[in-house]
Short mmCIF file of C-alpha atoms in Angstrom, two decimals:
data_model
loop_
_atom_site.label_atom_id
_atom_site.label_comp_id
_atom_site.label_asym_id
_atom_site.label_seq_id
_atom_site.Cartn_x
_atom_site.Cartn_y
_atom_site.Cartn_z
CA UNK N 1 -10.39 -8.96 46.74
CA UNK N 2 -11.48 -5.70 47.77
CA UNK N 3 -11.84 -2.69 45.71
CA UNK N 4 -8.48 -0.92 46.09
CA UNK N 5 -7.25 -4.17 45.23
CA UNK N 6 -9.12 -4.22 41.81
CA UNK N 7 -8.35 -0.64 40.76
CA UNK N 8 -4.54 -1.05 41.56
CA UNK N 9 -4.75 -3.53 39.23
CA UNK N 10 -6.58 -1.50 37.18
CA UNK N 11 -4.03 0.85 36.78
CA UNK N 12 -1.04 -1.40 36.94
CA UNK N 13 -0.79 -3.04 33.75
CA UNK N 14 0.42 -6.79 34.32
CA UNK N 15 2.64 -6.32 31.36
CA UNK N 16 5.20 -3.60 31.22
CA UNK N 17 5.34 -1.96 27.66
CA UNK N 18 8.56 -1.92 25.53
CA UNK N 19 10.95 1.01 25.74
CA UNK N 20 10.17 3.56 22.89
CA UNK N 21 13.36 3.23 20.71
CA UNK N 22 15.16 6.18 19.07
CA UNK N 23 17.62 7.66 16.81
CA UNK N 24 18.94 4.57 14.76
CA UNK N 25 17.40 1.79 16.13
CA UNK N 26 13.90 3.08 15.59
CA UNK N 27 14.82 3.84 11.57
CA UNK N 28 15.97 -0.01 11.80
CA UNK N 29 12.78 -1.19 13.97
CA UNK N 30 10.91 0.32 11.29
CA UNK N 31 12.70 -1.19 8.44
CA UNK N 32 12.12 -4.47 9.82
CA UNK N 33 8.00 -4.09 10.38
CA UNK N 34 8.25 -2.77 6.37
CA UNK N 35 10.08 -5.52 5.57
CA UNK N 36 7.63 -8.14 6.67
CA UNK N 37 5.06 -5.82 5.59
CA UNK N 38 6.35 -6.94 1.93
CA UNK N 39 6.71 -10.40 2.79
CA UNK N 40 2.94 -10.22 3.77
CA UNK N 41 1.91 -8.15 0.39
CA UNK N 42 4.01 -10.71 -1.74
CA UNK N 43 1.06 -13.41 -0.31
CA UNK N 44 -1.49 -11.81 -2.28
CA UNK N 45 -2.18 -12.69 -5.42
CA UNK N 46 -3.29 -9.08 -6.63
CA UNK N 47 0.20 -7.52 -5.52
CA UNK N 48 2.33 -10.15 -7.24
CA UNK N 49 -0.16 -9.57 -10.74
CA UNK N 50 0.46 -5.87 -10.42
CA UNK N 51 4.47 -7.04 -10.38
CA UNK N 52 4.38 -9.10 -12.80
CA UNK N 53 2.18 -5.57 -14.91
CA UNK N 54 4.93 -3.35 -13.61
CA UNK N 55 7.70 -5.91 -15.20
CA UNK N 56 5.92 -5.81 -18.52
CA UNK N 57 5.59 -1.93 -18.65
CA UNK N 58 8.87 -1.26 -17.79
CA UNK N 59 9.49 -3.69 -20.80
CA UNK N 60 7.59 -2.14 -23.04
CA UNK N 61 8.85 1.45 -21.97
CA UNK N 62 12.42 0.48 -22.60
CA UNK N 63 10.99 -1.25 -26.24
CA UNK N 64 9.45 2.44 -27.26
CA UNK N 65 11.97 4.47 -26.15
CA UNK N 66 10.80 6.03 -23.04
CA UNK N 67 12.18 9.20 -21.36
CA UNK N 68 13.75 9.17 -17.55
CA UNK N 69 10.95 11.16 -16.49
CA UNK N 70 8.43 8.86 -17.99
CA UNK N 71 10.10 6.31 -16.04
CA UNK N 72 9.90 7.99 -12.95
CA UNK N 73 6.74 9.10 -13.42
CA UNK N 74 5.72 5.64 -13.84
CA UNK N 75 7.55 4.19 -10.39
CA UNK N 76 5.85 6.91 -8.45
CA UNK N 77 2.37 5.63 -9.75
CA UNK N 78 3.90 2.11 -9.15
CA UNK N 79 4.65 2.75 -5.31
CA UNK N 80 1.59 4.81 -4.99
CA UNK N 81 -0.20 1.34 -6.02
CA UNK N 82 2.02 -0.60 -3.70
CA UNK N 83 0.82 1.69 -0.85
CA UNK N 84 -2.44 1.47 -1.57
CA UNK N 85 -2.67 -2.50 -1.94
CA UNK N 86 -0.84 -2.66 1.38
CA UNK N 87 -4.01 -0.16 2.93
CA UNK N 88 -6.34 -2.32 1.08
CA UNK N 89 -4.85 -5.91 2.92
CA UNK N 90 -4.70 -4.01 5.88
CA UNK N 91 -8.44 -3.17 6.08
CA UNK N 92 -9.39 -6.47 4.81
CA UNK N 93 -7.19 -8.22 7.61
CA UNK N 94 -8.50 -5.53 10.65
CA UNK N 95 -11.90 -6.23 8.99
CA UNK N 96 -12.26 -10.34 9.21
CA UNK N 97 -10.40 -9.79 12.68
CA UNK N 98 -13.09 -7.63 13.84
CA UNK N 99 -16.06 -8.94 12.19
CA UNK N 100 -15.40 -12.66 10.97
CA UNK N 101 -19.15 -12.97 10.14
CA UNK N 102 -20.08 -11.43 7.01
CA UNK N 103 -21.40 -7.85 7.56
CA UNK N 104 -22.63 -4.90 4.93
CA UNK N 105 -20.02 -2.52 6.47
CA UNK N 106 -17.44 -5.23 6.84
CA UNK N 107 -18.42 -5.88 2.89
CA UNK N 108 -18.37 -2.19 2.77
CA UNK N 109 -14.71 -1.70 3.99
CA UNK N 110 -13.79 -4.26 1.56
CA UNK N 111 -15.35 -2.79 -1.27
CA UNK N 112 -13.98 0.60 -0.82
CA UNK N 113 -10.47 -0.45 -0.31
CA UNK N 114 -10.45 -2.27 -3.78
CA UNK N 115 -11.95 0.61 -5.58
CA UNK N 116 -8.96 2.51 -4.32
CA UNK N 117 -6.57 0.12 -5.90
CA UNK N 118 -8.49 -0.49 -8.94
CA UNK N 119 -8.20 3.23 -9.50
CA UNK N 120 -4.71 3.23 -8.99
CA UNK N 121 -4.59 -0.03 -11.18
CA UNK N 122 -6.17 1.98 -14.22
CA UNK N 123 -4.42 5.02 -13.63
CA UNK N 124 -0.93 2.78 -14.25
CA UNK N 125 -2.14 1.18 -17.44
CA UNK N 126 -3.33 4.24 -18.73
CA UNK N 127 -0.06 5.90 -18.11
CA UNK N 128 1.15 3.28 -19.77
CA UNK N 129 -0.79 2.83 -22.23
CA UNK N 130 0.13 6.84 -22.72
CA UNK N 131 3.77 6.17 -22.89
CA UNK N 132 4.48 3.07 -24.97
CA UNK N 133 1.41 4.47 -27.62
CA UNK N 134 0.55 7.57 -27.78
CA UNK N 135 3.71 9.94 -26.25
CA UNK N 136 5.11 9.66 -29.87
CA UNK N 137 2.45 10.28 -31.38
CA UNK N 138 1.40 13.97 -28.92
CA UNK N 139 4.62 15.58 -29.32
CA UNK N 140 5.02 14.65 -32.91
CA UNK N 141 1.70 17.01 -33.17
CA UNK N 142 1.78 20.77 -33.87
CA UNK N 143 0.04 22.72 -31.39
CA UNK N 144 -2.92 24.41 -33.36
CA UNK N 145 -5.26 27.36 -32.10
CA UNK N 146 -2.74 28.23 -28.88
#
């Protein structure tokens, strides 16, 4: 081959790329990549624990009496988790893809993604933990030295 031979192939991909889909069929093409996004999540055992945590706090918020708001306010924290878990597998997939040995930034990656979600973790117990015990308890209180 000579060299105009080699850069035509250069810049002639051997594979065409897909069409870039619009309108409704991109809001559909996206549903179905989130949809097996879930199925993915649902294979790790920290996602389906953090289920099975939302279950029992929207359990317990129904047992104490908790306000709409206080159960939306708890949903957003719950999808905010979601999202981050999802990140979290994400980097830790892209990460043994790219770097199958074990590295100190691959460890790093790792690390940093599951700080995220354990701060999201704690910050849905403790609103929780806010709501079932101690919401009562606040607004029963008179506000002193305001």
């Amino acid at each position: 081959m000579n060299r105009n031979t080699l850069r035509m192939q250069e810049r002639e991909p051997t594979q065409k790329l897909p069409r870039k889909l619009t309108g409704f069929q991109h809001f559909f093409a996206a549903a179905t990549y989130s949809v097996g996004g879930a199925r993915r999540l649902l294979g790790e055992a920290a996602f389906r624990q953090e289920l099975i945590g939302f279950a029992l706090a929207m359990l317990a918020f129904a047992i104490s009496g908790a306000t709409l708001f206080q159960y939306v306010a708890m949903m957003l924290l719950f999808l905010l988790m979601i999202a981050f878990e999802a990140l979290n597998t994400a980097i830790e997939e892209i990460v043994d893809r790219v770097s199958p040995e074990i590295s100190e930034m691959g460890r790093n990656a790792k690390d940093l993604g599951s700080l995220a979600c354990l701060c999201l973790i704690l910050a849905n117990a403790g609103y929780a933990f806010y709501v079932v015990f101690l919401s009562h308890v606040v607004t029963d209180m008179p506000l002193t030295g305001l």
